Structure formats: structure tokens, C-alpha cells
Amino acid sequence: DGLTKYDINKAGFFYFKNIDGAIKFCLEKYGNNANIAVVTMGGGSYIYK
């Protein structure tokens, strides 16, 4: 809570409206062996590579 889009981008996080979008993005960008975590915050999903 209280994070700005700047903070999120600086930390290497990407914002998605739902978890399916986050997972799809990761698989397409990083492949099946991607080392990622998906975290939900305030109703939005965030991924970290």
C-alpha cells in the first residue's frame, strides 16, 4: 500500500490487472523455466523477475 508506479518499476515489478495476464506475460517473455513470483496487492497482480 502506498507504492507508486515509479516505485514498482524501480523494483523491477510489472503491474497486471489479473493473475492470468501476469503468468501469460512471464511465460511468453521468460519461458517455462522463468524464476518469478506473482504477488497480489490491492486487487492487482504484480510479478517480479
Tab-separated table of N, CA and C in Angstrom:
chain	number	residue	atom	x	y	z
A	1	ASP	N	0.847	-1.188	0.000
A	1	ASP	CA	0.000	0.000	0.000
A	1	ASP	C	0.888	1.246	0.000
A	2	GLY	N	0.524	2.219	-0.779
A	2	GLY	CA	1.307	3.438	-0.841
A	2	GLY	C	2.422	3.418	-1.870
A	3	LEU	N	2.549	2.337	-2.608
A	3	LEU	CA	3.564	2.278	-3.662
A	3	LEU	C	3.084	3.044	-4.885
A	4	THR	N	3.985	3.785	-5.481
A	4	THR	CA	3.660	4.466	-6.733
A	4	THR	C	4.124	3.609	-7.895
A	5	LYS	N	3.669	3.936	-9.099
A	5	LYS	CA	4.127	3.197	-10.275
A	5	LYS	C	5.640	3.323	-10.424
A	6	TYR	N	6.190	4.461	-10.022
A	6	TYR	CA	7.643	4.641	-10.074
A	6	TYR	C	8.345	3.639	-9.161
A	7	ASP	N	7.842	3.471	-7.946
A	7	ASP	CA	8.432	2.517	-7.003
A	7	ASP	C	8.378	1.103	-7.557
A	8	ILE	N	7.241	0.770	-8.139
A	8	ILE	CA	7.054	-0.571	-8.688
A	8	ILE	C	8.047	-0.816	-9.822
A	9	ASN	N	8.153	0.134	-10.750
A	9	ASN	CA	9.073	-0.018	-11.876
A	9	ASN	C	10.519	-0.079	-11.411
A	10	LYS	N	10.866	0.735	-10.435
A	10	LYS	CA	12.231	0.778	-9.916
A	10	LYS	C	12.620	-0.568	-9.299
A	11	ALA	N	11.661	-1.226	-8.685
A	11	ALA	CA	11.926	-2.506	-8.035
A	11	ALA	C	11.929	-3.670	-9.022
A	12	GLY	N	11.600	-3.408	-10.270
A	12	GLY	CA	11.560	-4.481	-11.259
A	12	GLY	C	10.236	-5.208	-11.294
A	13	PHE	N	9.206	-4.584	-10.755
A	13	PHE	CA	7.877	-5.174	-10.780
A	13	PHE	C	7.108	-4.689	-12.000
A	14	PHE	N	6.219	-5.531	-12.473
A	14	PHE	CA	5.315	-5.167	-13.556
A	14	PHE	C	3.898	-5.339	-13.040
A	15	TYR	N	3.031	-4.434	-13.421
A	15	TYR	CA	1.658	-4.459	-12.911
A	15	TYR	C	0.710	-5.103	-13.917
A	16	PHE	N	-0.155	-5.980	-13.416
A	16	PHE	CA	-1.187	-6.608	-14.236
A	16	PHE	C	-2.508	-6.546	-13.500
A	17	LYS	N	-3.582	-6.481	-14.269
A	17	LYS	CA	-4.903	-6.401	-13.651
A	17	LYS	C	-5.373	-7.753	-13.112
A	18	ASN	N	-4.854	-8.844	-13.658
A	18	ASN	CA	-5.222	-10.158	-13.139
A	18	ASN	C	-4.044	-11.112	-13.234
A	19	ILE	N	-4.142	-12.204	-12.494
A	19	ILE	CA	-3.015	-13.128	-12.380
A	19	ILE	C	-2.764	-13.878	-13.689
A	20	ASP	N	-3.823	-14.118	-14.468
A	20	ASP	CA	-3.643	-14.808	-15.745
A	20	ASP	C	-2.754	-14.001	-16.681
A	21	GLY	N	-2.975	-12.694	-16.703
A	21	GLY	CA	-2.154	-11.830	-17.546
A	21	GLY	C	-0.698	-11.851	-17.116
A	22	ALA	N	-0.468	-11.880	-15.816
A	22	ALA	CA	0.897	-11.906	-15.289
A	22	ALA	C	1.607	-13.197	-15.685
A	23	ILE	N	0.916	-14.315	-15.523
A	23	ILE	CA	1.513	-15.612	-15.850
A	23	ILE	C	1.788	-15.716	-17.345
A	24	LYS	N	0.825	-15.305	-18.160
A	24	LYS	CA	0.988	-15.352	-19.612
A	24	LYS	C	2.181	-14.509	-20.051
A	25	PHE	N	2.298	-13.308	-19.491
A	25	PHE	CA	3.409	-12.418	-19.821
A	25	PHE	C	4.744	-13.091	-19.501
A	26	CYS	N	4.832	-13.698	-18.316
A	26	CYS	CA	6.083	-14.333	-17.895
A	26	CYS	C	6.465	-15.487	-18.791
A	27	LEU	N	5.500	-16.314	-19.114
A	27	LEU	CA	5.794	-17.464	-19.958
A	27	LEU	C	6.256	-17.022	-21.337
A	28	GLU	N	5.605	-15.994	-21.886
A	28	GLU	CA	5.989	-15.510	-23.209
A	28	GLU	C	7.350	-14.829	-23.183
A	29	LYS	N	7.612	-14.060	-22.142
A	29	LYS	CA	8.844	-13.271	-22.097
A	29	LYS	C	10.044	-14.075	-21.614
A	30	TYR	N	9.834	-14.928	-20.599
A	30	TYR	CA	10.962	-15.601	-19.964
A	30	TYR	C	10.996	-17.113	-20.169
A	31	GLY	N	9.932	-17.682	-20.728
A	31	GLY	CA	9.915	-19.118	-20.973
A	31	GLY	C	9.461	-19.920	-19.759
A	32	ASN	N	9.368	-21.232	-19.947
A	32	ASN	CA	8.812	-22.112	-18.918
A	32	ASN	C	9.689	-22.232	-17.679
A	33	ASN	N	10.983	-21.898	-17.797
A	33	ASN	CA	11.890	-22.034	-16.662
A	33	ASN	C	12.116	-20.716	-15.937
A	34	ALA	N	11.229	-19.758	-16.165
A	34	ALA	CA	11.382	-18.441	-15.543
A	34	ALA	C	11.312	-18.552	-14.022
A	35	ASN	N	12.178	-17.811	-13.358
A	35	ASN	CA	12.195	-17.776	-11.894
A	35	ASN	C	11.465	-16.512	-11.454
A	36	ILE	N	10.169	-16.644	-11.215
A	36	ILE	CA	9.338	-15.471	-10.932
A	36	ILE	C	8.455	-15.714	-9.721
A	37	ALA	N	7.964	-14.633	-9.163
A	37	ALA	CA	6.954	-14.697	-8.111
A	37	ALA	C	5.824	-13.770	-8.511
A	38	VAL	N	4.601	-14.192	-8.254
A	38	VAL	CA	3.444	-13.340	-8.519
A	38	VAL	C	2.826	-12.980	-7.175
A	39	VAL	N	2.678	-11.687	-6.927
A	39	VAL	CA	2.173	-11.203	-5.650
A	39	VAL	C	0.946	-10.343	-5.899
A	40	THR	N	-0.110	-10.580	-5.148
A	40	THR	CA	-1.299	-9.735	-5.294
A	40	THR	C	-1.249	-8.623	-4.259
A	41	MET	N	-1.544	-7.411	-4.713
A	41	MET	CA	-1.537	-6.254	-3.828
A	41	MET	C	-2.686	-5.343	-4.219
A	42	GLY	N	-3.569	-5.078	-3.306
A	42	GLY	CA	-4.645	-4.137	-3.559
A	42	GLY	C	-5.519	-4.498	-4.740
A	43	GLY	N	-5.717	-5.795	-4.980
A	43	GLY	CA	-6.569	-6.236	-6.072
A	43	GLY	C	-5.853	-6.350	-7.392
A	44	GLY	N	-4.592	-5.893	-7.468
A	44	GLY	CA	-3.819	-6.024	-8.696
A	44	GLY	C	-2.776	-7.102	-8.513
A	45	SER	N	-2.333	-7.689	-9.605
A	45	SER	CA	-1.273	-8.682	-9.525
A	45	SER	C	0.033	-8.046	-9.966
A	46	TYR	N	1.083	-8.368	-9.244
A	46	TYR	CA	2.407	-7.867	-9.600
A	46	TYR	C	3.327	-9.063	-9.793
A	47	ILE	N	4.187	-8.990	-10.774
A	47	ILE	CA	5.172	-10.048	-10.929
A	47	ILE	C	6.552	-9.475	-10.706
A	48	TYR	N	7.439	-10.321	-10.281
A	48	TYR	CA	8.825	-9.919	-10.101
A	48	TYR	C	9.702	-10.956	-10.762
A	49	LYS	N	10.613	-10.512	-11.599
A	49	LYS	CA	11.504	-11.477	-12.247
A	49	LYS	C	12.803	-11.580	-11.479
